[in-house]
PDB file of C-alpha atoms in Angstrom:
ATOM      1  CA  UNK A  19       0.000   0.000   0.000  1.00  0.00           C
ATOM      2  CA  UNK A  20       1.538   3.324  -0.793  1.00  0.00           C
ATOM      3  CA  UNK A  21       0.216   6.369   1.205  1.00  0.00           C
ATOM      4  CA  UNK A  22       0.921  10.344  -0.073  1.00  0.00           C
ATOM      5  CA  UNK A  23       0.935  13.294   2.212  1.00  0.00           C
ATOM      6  CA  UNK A  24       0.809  16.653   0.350  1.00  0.00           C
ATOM      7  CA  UNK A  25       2.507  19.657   2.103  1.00  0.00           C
ATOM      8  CA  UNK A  26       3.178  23.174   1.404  1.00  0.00           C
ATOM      9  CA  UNK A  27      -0.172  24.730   0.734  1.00  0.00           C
ATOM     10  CA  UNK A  28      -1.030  28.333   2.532  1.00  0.00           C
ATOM     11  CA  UNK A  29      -2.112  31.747   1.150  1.00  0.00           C
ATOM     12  CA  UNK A  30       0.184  33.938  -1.290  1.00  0.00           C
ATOM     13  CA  UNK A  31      -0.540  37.395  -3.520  1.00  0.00           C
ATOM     14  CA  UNK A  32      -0.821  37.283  -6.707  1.00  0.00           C
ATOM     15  CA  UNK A  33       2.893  37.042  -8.354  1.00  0.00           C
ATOM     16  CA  UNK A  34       4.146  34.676  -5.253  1.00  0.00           C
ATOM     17  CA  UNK A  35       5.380  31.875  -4.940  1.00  0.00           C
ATOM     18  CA  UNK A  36       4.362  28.398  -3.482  1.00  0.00           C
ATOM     19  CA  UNK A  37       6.498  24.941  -3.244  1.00  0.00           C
ATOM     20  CA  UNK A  38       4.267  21.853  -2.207  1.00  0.00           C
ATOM     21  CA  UNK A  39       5.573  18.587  -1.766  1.00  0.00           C
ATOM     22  CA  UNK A  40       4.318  14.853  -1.910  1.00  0.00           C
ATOM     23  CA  UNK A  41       6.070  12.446   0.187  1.00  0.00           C
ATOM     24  CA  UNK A  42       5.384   8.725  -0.763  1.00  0.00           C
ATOM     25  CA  UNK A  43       5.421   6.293   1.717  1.00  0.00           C
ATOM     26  CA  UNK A  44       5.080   1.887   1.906  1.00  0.00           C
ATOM     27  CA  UNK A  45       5.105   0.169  -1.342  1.00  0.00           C
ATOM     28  CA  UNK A  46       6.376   2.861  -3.558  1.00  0.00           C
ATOM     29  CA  UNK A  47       8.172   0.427  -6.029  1.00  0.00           C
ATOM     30  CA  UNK A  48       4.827   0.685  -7.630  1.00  0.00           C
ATOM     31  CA  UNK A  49       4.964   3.678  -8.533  1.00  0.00           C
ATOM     32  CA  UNK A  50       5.729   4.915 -12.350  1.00  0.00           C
ATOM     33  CA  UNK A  51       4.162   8.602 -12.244  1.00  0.00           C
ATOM     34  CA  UNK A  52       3.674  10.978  -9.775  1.00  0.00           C
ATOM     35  CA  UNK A  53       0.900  13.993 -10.805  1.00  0.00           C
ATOM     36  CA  UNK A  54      -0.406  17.005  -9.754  1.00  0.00           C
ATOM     37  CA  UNK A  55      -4.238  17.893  -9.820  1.00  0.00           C
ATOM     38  CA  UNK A  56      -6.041  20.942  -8.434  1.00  0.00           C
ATOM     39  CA  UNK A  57      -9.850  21.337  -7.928  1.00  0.00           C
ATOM     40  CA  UNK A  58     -11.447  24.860  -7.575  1.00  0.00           C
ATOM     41  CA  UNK A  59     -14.279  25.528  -6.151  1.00  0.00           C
ATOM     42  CA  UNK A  60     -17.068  23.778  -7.835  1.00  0.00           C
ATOM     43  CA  UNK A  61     -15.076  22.702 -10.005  1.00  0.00           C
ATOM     44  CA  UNK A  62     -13.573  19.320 -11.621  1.00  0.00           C
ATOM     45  CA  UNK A  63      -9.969  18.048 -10.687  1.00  0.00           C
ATOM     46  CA  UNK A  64      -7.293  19.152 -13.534  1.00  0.00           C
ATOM     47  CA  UNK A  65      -4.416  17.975 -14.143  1.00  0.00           C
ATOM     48  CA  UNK A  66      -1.493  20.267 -13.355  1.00  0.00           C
ATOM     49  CA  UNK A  67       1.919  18.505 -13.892  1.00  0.00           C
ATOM     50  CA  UNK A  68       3.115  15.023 -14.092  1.00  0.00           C
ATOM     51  CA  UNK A  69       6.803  13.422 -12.988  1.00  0.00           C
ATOM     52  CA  UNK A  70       7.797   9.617 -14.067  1.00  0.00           C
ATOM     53  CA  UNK A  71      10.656   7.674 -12.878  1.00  0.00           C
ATOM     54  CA  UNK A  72      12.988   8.292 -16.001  1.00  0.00           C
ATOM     55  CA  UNK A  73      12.385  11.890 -15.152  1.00  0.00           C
ATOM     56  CA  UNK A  74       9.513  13.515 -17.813  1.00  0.00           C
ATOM     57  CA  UNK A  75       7.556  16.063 -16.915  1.00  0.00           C
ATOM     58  CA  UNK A  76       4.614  17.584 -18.563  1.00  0.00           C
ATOM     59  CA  UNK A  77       2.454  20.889 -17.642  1.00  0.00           C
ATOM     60  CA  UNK A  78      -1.382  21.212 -18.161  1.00  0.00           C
ATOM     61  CA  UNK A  79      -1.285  24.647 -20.229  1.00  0.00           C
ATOM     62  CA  UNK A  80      -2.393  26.875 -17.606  1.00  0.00           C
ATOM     63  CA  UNK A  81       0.467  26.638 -15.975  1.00  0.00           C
ATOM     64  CA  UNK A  82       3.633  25.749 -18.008  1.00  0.00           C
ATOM     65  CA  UNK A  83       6.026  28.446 -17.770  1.00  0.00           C
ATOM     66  CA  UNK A  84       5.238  28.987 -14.164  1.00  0.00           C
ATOM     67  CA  UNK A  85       5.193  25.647 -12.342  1.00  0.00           C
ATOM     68  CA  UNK A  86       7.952  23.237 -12.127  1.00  0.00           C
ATOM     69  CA  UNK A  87       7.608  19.441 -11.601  1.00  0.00           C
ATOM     70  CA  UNK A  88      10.770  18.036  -9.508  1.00  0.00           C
ATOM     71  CA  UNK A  89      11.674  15.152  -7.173  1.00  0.00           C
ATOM     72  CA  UNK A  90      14.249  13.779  -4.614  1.00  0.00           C
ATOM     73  CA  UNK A  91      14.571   9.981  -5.359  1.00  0.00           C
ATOM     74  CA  UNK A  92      16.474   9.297  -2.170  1.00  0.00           C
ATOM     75  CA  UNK A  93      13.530  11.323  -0.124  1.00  0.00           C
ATOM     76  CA  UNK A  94      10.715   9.746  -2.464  1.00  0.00           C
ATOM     77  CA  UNK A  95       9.527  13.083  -2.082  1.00  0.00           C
ATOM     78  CA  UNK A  96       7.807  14.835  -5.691  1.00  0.00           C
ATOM     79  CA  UNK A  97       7.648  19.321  -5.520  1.00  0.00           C
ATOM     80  CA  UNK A  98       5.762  21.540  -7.727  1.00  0.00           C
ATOM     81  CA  UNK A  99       7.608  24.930  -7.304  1.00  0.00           C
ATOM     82  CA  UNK A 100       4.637  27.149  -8.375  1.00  0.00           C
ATOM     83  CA  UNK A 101       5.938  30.733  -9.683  1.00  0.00           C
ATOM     84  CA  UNK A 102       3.640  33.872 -10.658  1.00  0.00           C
ATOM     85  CA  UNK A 103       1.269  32.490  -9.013  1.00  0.00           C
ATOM     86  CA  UNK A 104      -2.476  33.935 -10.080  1.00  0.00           C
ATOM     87  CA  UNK A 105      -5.790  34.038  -8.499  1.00  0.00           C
ATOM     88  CA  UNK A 106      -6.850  31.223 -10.872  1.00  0.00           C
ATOM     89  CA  UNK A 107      -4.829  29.039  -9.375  1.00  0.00           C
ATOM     90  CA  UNK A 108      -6.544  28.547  -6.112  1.00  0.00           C
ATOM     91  CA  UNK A 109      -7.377  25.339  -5.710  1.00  0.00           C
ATOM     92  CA  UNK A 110      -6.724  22.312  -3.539  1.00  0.00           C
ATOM     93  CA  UNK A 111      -3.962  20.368  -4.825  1.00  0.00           C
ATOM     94  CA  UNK A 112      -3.980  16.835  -5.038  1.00  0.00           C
ATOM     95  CA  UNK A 113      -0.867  14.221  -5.657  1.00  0.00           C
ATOM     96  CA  UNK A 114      -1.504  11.095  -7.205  1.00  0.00           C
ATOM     97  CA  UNK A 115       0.770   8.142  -7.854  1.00  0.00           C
ATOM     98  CA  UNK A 116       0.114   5.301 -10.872  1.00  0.00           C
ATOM     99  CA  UNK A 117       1.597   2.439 -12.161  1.00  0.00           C
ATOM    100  CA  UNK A 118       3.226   2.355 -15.761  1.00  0.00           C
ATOM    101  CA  UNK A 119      -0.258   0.933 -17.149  1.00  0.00           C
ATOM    102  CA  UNK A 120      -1.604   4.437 -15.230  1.00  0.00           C
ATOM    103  CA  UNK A 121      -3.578   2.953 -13.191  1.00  0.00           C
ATOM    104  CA  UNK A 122      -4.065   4.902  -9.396  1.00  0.00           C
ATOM    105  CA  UNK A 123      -2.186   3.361  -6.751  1.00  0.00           C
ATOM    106  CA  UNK A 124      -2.887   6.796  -4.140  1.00  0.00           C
ATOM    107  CA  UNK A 125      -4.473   9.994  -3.735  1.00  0.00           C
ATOM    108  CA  UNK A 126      -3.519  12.470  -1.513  1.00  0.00           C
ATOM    109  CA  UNK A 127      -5.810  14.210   1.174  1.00  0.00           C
ATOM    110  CA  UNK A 128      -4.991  17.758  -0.846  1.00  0.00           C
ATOM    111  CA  UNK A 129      -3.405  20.712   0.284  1.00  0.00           C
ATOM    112  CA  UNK A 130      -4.849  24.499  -0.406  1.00  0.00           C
ATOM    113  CA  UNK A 131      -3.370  27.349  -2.222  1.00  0.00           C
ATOM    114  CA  UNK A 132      -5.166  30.526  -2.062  1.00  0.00           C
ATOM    115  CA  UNK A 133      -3.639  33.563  -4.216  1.00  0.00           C
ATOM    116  CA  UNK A 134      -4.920  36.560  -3.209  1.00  0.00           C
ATOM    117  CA  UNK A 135      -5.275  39.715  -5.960  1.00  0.00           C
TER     118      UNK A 135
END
């Protein structure tokens, strides 16, 4: 069983910047992809960035450019440094980890960013 804790959330203005973290935990060997969702209010989950384990990362449009997909093998630990932040990016980010056949091994519980105008 592989368990995610999200980290790093809080309030920012506008043109801030965030860094959230996913820490993965138990059977991580698993694990082929690490991604990023966010859900607004009212809104469905999107899909933010995605990490695998030779290293590729890919942006939802919204936010390539700003928000950068890293991680610390040795930690197991996935960030999402999140530059320029805008209002339209408050949401509550979710982590998620899949297998190579992308199927979902865990969700996070989410963490909140709020960017204030």
């Amino acid at each position: 069983q592989v368990h995610l804790v999200e980290s790093g959330g809080g309030l920012v203005q506008a043109g801030g910047s965030l860094r959230l973290s996913c820490a993965a935990s138990g059977s991580t060997g698993s694990i082929n992809a690490i991604w990023w969702y966010r859900q607004g209010q009212g809104n469905q989950r999107d899909f933010v960035a995605v990490i695998t384990n030779d290293g590729t990362a890919n942006y939802g449009h919204s936010v390539k450019g700003r928000f950068t997909i890293s991680r610390d093998i040795a930690e197991n630990i996935v960030h999402l440094q999140m530059d320029s932040l805008k209002p339209e990016d408050t949401a509550v980010y979710y982590c998620n980890a899949k297998t190579y056949y992308d199927t979902d091994v865990a969700w996070g519980q989410g963490t909140q960013v709020t960017v204030s105008s």
